[in-house]
XYZ file of C-alpha atoms in Angstrom:
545
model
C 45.041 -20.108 -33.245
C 43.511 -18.421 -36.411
C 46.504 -19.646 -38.751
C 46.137 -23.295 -37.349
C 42.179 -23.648 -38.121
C 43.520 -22.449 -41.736
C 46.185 -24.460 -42.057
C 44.143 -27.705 -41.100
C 41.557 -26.639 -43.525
C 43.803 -26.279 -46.476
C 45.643 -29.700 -45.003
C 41.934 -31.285 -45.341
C 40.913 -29.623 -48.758
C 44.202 -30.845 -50.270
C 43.853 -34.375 -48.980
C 40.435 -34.667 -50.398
C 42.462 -34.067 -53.751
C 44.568 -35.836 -52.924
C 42.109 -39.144 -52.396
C 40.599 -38.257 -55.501
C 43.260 -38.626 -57.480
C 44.097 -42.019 -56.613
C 41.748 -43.524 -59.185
C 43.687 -41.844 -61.823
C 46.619 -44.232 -63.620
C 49.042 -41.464 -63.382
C 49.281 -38.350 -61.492
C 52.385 -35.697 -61.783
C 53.286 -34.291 -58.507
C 55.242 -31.615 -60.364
C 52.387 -30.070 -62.204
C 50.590 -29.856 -58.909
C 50.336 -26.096 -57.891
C 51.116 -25.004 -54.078
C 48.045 -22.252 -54.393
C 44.755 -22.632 -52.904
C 42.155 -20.339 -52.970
C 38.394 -20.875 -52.149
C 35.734 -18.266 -52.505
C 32.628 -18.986 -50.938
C 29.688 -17.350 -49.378
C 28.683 -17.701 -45.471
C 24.897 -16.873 -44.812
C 24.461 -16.749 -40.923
C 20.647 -18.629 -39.328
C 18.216 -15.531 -38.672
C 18.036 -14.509 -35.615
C 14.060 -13.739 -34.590
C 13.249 -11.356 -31.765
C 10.549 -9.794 -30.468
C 10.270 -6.768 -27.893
C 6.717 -5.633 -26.144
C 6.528 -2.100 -24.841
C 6.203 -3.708 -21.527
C 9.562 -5.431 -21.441
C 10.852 -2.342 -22.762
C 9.625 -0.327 -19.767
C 10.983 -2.809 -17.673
C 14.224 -2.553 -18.561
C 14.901 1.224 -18.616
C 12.785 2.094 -15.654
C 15.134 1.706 -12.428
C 13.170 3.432 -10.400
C 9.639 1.625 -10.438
C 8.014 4.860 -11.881
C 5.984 2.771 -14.508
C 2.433 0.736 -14.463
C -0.556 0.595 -16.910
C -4.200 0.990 -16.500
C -6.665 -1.886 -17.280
C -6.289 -1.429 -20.944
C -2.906 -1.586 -20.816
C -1.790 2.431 -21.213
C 1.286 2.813 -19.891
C 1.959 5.430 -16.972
C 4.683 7.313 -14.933
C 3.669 7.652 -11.139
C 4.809 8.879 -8.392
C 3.455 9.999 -4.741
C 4.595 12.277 -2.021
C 2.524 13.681 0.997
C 1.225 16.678 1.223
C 0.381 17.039 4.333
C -0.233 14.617 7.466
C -1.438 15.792 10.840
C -1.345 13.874 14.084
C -3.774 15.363 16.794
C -1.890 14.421 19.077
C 1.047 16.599 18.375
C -1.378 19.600 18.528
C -1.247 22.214 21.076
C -4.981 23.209 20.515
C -5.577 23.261 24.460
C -3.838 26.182 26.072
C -3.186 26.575 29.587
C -5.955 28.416 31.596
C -5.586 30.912 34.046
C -8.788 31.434 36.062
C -8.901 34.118 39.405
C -11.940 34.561 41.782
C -10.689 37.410 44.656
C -13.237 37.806 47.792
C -12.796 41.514 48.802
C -13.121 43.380 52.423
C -15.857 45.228 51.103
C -17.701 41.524 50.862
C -16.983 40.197 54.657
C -16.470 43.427 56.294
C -19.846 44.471 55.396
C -21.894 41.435 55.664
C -24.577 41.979 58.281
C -24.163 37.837 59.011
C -20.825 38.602 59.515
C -20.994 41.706 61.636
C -23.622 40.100 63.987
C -21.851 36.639 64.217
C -20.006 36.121 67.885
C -16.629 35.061 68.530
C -16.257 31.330 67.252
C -19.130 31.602 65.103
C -18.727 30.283 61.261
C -20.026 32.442 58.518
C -20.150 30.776 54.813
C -20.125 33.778 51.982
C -20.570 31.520 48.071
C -20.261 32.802 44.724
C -20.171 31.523 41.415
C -18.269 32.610 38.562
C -18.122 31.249 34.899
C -14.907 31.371 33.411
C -14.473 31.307 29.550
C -12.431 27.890 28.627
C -9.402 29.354 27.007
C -8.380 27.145 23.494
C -5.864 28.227 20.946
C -7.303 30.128 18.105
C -11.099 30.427 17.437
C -11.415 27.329 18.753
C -14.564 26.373 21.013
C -15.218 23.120 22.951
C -18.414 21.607 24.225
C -16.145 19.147 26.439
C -13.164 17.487 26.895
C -11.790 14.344 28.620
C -8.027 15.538 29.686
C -5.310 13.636 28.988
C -2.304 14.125 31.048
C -2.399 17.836 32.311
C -2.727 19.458 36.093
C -5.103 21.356 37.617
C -2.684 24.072 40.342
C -4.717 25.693 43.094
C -3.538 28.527 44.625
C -4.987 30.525 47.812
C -3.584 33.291 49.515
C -6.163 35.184 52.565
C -5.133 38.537 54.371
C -8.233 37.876 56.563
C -7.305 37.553 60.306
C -9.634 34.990 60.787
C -9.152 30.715 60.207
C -11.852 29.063 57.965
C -12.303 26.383 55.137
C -12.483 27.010 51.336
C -14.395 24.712 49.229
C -14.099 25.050 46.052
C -16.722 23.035 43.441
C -17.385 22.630 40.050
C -20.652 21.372 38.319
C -19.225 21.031 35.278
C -15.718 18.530 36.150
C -15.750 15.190 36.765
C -13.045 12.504 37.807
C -13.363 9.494 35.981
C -15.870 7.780 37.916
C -18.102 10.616 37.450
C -18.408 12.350 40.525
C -18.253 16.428 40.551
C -15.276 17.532 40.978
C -15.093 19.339 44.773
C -12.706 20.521 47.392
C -11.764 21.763 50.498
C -8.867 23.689 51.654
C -8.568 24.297 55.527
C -7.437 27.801 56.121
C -5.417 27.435 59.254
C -4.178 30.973 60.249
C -5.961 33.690 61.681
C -2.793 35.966 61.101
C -3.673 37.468 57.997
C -0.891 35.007 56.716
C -2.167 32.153 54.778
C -0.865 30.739 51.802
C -1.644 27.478 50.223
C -1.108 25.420 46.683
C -2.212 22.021 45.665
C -2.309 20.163 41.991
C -4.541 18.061 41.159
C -3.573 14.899 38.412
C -6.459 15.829 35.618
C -5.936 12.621 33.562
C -9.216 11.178 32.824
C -11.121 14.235 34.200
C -14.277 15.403 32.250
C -15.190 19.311 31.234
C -18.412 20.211 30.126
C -18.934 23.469 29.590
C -21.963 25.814 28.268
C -22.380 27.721 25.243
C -23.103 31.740 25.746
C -22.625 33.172 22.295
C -20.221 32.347 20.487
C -18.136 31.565 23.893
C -18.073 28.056 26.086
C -18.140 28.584 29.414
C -18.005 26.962 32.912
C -18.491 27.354 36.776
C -16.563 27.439 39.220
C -18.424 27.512 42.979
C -16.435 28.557 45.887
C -18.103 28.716 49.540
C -15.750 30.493 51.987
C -16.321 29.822 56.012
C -14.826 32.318 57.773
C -14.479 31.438 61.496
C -15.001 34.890 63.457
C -12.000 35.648 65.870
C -13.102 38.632 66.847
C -10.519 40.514 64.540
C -11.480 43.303 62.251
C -11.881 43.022 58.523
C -9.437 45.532 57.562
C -9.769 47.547 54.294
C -8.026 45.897 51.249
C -8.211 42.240 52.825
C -8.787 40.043 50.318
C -9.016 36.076 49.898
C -7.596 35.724 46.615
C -7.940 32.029 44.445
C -6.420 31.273 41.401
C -7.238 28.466 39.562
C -4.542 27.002 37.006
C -5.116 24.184 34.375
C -1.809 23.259 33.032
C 0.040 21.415 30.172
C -2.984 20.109 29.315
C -3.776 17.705 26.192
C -6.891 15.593 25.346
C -8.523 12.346 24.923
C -11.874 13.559 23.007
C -12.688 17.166 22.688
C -16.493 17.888 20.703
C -17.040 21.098 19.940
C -16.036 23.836 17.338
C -12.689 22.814 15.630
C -10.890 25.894 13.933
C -9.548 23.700 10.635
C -6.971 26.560 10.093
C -5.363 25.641 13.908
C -5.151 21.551 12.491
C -4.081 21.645 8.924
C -1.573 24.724 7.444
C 1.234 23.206 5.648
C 3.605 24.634 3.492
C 6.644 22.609 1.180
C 8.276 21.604 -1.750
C 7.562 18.766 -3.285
C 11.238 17.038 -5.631
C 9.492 15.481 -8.665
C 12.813 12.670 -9.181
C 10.498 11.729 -12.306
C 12.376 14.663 -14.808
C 15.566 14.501 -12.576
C 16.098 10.502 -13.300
C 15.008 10.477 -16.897
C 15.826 13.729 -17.954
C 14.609 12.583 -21.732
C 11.114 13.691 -20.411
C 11.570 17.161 -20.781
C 11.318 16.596 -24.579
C 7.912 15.288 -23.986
C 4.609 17.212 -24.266
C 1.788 15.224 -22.085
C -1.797 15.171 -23.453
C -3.328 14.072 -20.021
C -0.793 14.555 -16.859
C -2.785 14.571 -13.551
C -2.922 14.739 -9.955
C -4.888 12.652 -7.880
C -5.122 13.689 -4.171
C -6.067 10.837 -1.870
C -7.152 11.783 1.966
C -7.586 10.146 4.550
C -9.382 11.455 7.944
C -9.971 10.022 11.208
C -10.972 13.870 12.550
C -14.360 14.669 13.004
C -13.797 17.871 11.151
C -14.873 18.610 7.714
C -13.301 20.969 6.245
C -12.621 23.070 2.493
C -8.814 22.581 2.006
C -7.136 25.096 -0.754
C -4.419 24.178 -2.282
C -2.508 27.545 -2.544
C 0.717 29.190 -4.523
C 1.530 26.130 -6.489
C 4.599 26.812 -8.631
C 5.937 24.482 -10.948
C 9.821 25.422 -11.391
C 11.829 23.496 -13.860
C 15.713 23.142 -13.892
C 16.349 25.927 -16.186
C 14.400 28.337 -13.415
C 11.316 28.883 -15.328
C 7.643 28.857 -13.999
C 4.290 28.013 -14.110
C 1.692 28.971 -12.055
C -1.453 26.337 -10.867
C -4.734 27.581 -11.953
C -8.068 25.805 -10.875
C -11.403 25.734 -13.441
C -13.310 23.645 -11.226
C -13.543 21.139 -8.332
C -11.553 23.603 -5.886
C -11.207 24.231 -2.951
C -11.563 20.228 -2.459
C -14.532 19.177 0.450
C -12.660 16.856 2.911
C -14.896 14.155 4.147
C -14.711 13.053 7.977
C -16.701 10.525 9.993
C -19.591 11.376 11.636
C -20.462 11.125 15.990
C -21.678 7.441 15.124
C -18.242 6.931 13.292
C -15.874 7.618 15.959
C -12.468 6.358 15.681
C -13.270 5.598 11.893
C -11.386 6.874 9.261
C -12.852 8.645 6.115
C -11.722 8.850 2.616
C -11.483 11.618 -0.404
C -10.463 11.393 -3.457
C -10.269 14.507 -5.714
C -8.421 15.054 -9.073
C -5.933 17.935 -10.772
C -6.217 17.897 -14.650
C -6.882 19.567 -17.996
C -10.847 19.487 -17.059
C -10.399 21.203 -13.465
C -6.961 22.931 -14.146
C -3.876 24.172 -16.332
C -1.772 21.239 -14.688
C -1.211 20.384 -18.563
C 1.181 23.711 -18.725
C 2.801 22.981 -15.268
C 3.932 19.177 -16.389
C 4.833 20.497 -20.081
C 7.838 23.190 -18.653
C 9.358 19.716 -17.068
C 9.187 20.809 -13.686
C 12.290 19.449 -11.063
C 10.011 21.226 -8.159
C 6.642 21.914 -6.734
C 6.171 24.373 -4.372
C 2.729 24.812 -2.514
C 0.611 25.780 0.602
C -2.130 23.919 2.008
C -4.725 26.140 4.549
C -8.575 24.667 5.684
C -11.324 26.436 5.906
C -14.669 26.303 7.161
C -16.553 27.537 4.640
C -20.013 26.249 4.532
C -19.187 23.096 6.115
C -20.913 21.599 9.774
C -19.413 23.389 12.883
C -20.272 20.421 15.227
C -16.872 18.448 15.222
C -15.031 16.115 17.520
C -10.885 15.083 17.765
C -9.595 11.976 19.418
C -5.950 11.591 20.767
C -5.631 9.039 18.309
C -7.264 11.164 15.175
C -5.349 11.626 12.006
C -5.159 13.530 8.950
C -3.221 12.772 6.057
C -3.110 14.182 2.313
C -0.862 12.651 -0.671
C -0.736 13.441 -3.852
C -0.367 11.325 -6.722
C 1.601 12.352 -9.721
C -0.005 10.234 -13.085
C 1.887 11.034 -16.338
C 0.008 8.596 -18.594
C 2.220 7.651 -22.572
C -0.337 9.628 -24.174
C 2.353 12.172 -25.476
C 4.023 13.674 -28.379
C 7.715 15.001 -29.021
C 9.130 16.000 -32.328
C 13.389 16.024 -33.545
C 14.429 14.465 -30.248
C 18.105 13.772 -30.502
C 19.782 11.299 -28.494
C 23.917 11.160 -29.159
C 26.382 9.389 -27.428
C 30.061 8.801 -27.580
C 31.266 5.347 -26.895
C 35.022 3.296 -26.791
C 35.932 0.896 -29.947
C 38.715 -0.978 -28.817
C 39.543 -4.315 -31.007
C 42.262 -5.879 -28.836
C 46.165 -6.328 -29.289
C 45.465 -8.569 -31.858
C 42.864 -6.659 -34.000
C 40.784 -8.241 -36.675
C 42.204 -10.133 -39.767
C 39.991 -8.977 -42.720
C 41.835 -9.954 -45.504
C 39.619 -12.935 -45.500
C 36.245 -10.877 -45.752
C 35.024 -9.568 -49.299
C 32.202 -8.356 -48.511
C 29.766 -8.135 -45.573
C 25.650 -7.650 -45.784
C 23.525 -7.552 -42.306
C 19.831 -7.633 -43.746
C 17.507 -6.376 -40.749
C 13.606 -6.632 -41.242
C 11.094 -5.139 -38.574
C 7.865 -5.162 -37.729
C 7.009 -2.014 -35.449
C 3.430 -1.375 -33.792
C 5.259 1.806 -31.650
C 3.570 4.977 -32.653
C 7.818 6.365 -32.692
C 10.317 6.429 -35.478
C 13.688 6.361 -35.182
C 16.675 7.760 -37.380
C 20.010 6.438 -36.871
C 23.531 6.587 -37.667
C 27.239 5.643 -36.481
C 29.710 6.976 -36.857
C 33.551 5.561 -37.028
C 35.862 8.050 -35.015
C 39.842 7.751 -34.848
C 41.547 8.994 -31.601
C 41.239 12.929 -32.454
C 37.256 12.597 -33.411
C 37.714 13.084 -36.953
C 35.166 11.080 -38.817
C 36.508 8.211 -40.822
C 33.473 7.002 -42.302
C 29.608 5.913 -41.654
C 28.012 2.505 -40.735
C 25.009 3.468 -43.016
C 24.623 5.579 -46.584
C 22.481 8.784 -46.113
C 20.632 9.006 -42.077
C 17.787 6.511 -42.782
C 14.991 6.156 -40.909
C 15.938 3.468 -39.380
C 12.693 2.309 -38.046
C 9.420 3.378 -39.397
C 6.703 4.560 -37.214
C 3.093 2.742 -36.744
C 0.209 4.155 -38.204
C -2.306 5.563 -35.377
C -5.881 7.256 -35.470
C -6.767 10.290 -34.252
C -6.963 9.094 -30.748
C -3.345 7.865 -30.941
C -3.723 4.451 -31.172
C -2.305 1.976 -33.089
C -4.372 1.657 -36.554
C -1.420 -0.638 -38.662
C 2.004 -1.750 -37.818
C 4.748 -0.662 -40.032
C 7.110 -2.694 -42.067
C 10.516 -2.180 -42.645
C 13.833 -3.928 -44.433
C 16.937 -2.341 -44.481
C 20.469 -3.895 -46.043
C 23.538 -2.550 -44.050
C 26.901 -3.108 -46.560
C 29.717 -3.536 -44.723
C 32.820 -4.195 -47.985
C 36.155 -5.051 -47.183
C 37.693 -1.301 -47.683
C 34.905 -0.442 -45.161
C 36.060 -2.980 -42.441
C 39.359 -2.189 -42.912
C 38.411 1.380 -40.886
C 38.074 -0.755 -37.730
C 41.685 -0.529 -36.943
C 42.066 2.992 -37.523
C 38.811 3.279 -35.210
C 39.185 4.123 -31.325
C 35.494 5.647 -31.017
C 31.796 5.214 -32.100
C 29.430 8.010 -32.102
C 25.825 7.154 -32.211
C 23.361 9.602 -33.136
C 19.410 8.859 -32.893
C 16.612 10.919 -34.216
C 12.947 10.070 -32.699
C 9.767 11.798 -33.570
C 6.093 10.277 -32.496
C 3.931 9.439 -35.646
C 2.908 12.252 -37.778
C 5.796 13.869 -37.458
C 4.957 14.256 -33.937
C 2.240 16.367 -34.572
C -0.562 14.369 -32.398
C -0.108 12.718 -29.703
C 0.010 9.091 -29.630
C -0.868 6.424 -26.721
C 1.624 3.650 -25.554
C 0.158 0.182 -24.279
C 2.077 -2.694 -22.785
C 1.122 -4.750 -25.821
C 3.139 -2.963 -28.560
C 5.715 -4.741 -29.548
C 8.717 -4.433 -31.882
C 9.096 -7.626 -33.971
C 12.647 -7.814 -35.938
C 14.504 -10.947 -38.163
C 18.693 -10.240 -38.604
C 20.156 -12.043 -41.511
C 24.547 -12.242 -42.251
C 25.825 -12.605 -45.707
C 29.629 -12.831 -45.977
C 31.757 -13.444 -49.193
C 34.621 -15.440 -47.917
C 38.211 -15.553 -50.047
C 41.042 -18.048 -48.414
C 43.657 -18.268 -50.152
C 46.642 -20.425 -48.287
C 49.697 -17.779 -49.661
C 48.077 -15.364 -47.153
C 47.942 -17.939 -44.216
């Protein structure tokens, strides 16, 4: 195809002549030579461009890591949880075990008893307060059961029938009326045995505070029916009161944090693992935020504990706090139940050494979260439904600095079966002028390879810089774009490398301005400005078509 488009042009230049010619009176075919050769020069249009930071960003990040604040200062982020709690899942009622025994010694020597005739009924009632049992340190004003059973068990070696009521002032059913009942005991054998469960869903504890302990009471009224049989030594009515599986609508009381919130993890930061160029990078202001959120009446101190930054090549870095630690959760208040309440708190270079953790390029986080009282209220209140949940907030803002970053790569040159005819080409000049507001300058070079690597020859004389970095104050931002032309010569011995070439090794040098001895600030407006001008010197000559 390339010979025809020659061959027609040389058919049209020679025609021209031809035409020309005719206005002549005499023309000699045989002086007319069969060689054509043109030299001419071929300047391409420019091509403009323009690239902001922000479409830059956008194409390289992937994996939506990348925003900017209000002012346009570009950020990495990325959030995990720390630690999320569901009440519900909590086993912070434990099953209660509660026995009342009525001895011989009781009956036996009861002068009602003793002087009662055959038939007669005699009640003996006691009261006993029972500690409620919770898991931990615990302690509950009251509690509205969800779910759960209450298992009565009575067992009487007394030869002598009866009832057994047993009553509570502090239980409730759900439509508020004390919990009470009574158990017919039907033998007079010495015999009787007897279990019953009672459905606690909806029931209602209060209990009373003694010390640092809540208690309740438990009434029991036995009515012994005299049959005229002895009370025998060691006879005993024995009842054992069992609350079961138990969990919880609302409990109010005292709330152990440490029994809610202990957590313990790794956290992956994909942020170094999926652009592994940022371990190059020193951060002037990488943070944590910590958002929580709280539905638990409970506030609480949480600590943030053994947090150990490890990056990939296994070394560490230890978090240390200067201030603002441990962090004061926030929870809603009695008149805000079933609301949720909101912290914020924040991990930087003005509360911590977070700076040092970010700058080894960690790939992990390890950690342990724990809750404390500490000096916070001890009146507190959970609901089925209450919640806590902790993430944190990795914040890398572009306010960095790296210095002799390399960035090499090894690609394919391949120019077809058919290669590339430069015996046309004289010379070759690409004329590239830029206009750079990044606070970054790049070196460049490539290099032609054949197919055992050996270098054939350069695309540019000497390793230029390439692009020239913006001038920034002292703050990092940008003071004075930079302007830079550079000519690329490309002659005709230099082309004719292509078809010895199978590879192309690019090699790029970056360093932040100043030799990347501040650090500099990247916003979303920066933008790289560039104009690409061709200038070819064309020979055709129609021998070599």
């Amino acid at each position: 195809m390339r010979r025809n488009i020659y061959s027609s042009l040389i058919f049209l230049l020679l025609g021209g002549l031809f035409l020309a010619s005719c206005n002549k009176e005499s023309f000699d075919l045989d002086k007319l030579s069969n060689e054509v050769e043109i030299v001419t020069d071929l300047v391409a249009p420019l091509i403009y461009g323009s690239m902001a930071m922000d479409d830059i960003v956008a194409r390289i990040d992937s994996s939506g890591y990348v925003d900017e604040f209000e002012d346009g200062l570009i950020y990495l982020t990325y959030a995990d949880t720390l630690a999320e709690v569901m009440v519900d899942t909590l086993n912070l009622v434990v099953d209660g075990f509660y026995t009342e025994i009525y001895l011989d010694a009781e009956i036996g020597d009861d002068p009602a008893f003793i002087g009662s005739a055959i038939g007669e009924t005699v009640h003996f009632q006691k009261s006993k307060e029972f500690g409620f049992q919770t898991s931990g340190d615990n302690r509950f004003d009251s509690i509205v059961f969800k779910g759960g059973e209450l298992l009565t068990e009575i067992e009487s070696t007394f030869e002598h029938a009866g009832f057994l009521t047993i009553s509570s002032p502090h239980i409730w059913d759900d439509n508020g009326n004390p919990y009470s009942y009574t158990v017919q005991i039907s033998s007079s054998s010495g015999d009787f045995t007897w279990s019953e469960s009672l459905d606690l869903d909806g029931y209602f504890l209060e209990t009373e505070q003694q010390g640092d302990s809540s208690v309740f009471r438990m009434d029991y009224d036995l009515a012994l029916i005299n049959s005229g049989n002895p009370v025998n030594p060691g006879d005993f009515c024995e009842i054992n009161s069992n609350f079961l599986d138990m969990g919880f609508y609302s409990v109010f009381g005292f709330v152990d944090p440490n029994e809610v919130v202990t957590e313990s993890g790794v956290l992956d930061i994909p942020i170094y693992a999926d652009v592994p160029e940022l371990s190059h990078l020193k951060l002037a202001d990488p943070r944590i935020n910590i958002f929580t959120e709280s539905s638990m009446g409970l506030p609480f101190e949480l600590t943030l504990d053994s947090v150990i930054a490890t990056a990939e090549d296994g070394s560490t870095e230890t978090l240390e706090f200067y201030e603002g630690h441990p962090f004061i959760i926030p929870a809603p208040s009695i008149d805000m139940l079933g609301e949720t309440a909101y912290g914020e708190f924040y991990i930087n270079n003005q509360t911590s050494n977070f700076q040092d953790l970010l700058n080894i390029a960690p790939s992990t986080l390890s950690y342990k979260v724990t809750a404390n009282i500490g000096s916070q209220s001890t009146s507190h209140f959970l609901l089925d439904t209450s919640r806590f949940m902790a993430e944190a907030e990795f914040l890398l803002p572009l306010d960095l600095s790296f210095s002799e970053y390399s960035l090499a790569d090894t690609l394919e040159f391949a120019l077809g079966e058919d290669g590339i005819d430069t015996s046309f080409i004289k010379h070759v000049v690409v004329n590239l002028s830029t206009v750079n507001e990044l606070p970054i300058e790049l070196g460049l070079q490539v290099y032609f390879l054949d197919a055992s690597h050996t270098v054939l020859d350069s695309v540019l004389n000497g390793d230029p810089v390439f692009l020239a970095s913006s001038e920034v104050n002292s703050e990092g931002k940008l003071l004075h774009a930079n302007e830079t032309s550079h000519s690329i010569d490309f002659p005709a011995e230099k082309l004719g490398i292509l078809e010895q070439t199978e590879y192309l090794w690019v090699e790029a040098r970056m360093v932040t301005a100043e030799s990347g001895g501040q650090f500099v600030k990247f916003y979303s407006d920066y933008t790289l400005d560039f104009e690409i001008s061709f200038f070819a010197e064309i020979r055709i000559n129609n021998r070599e078509l």
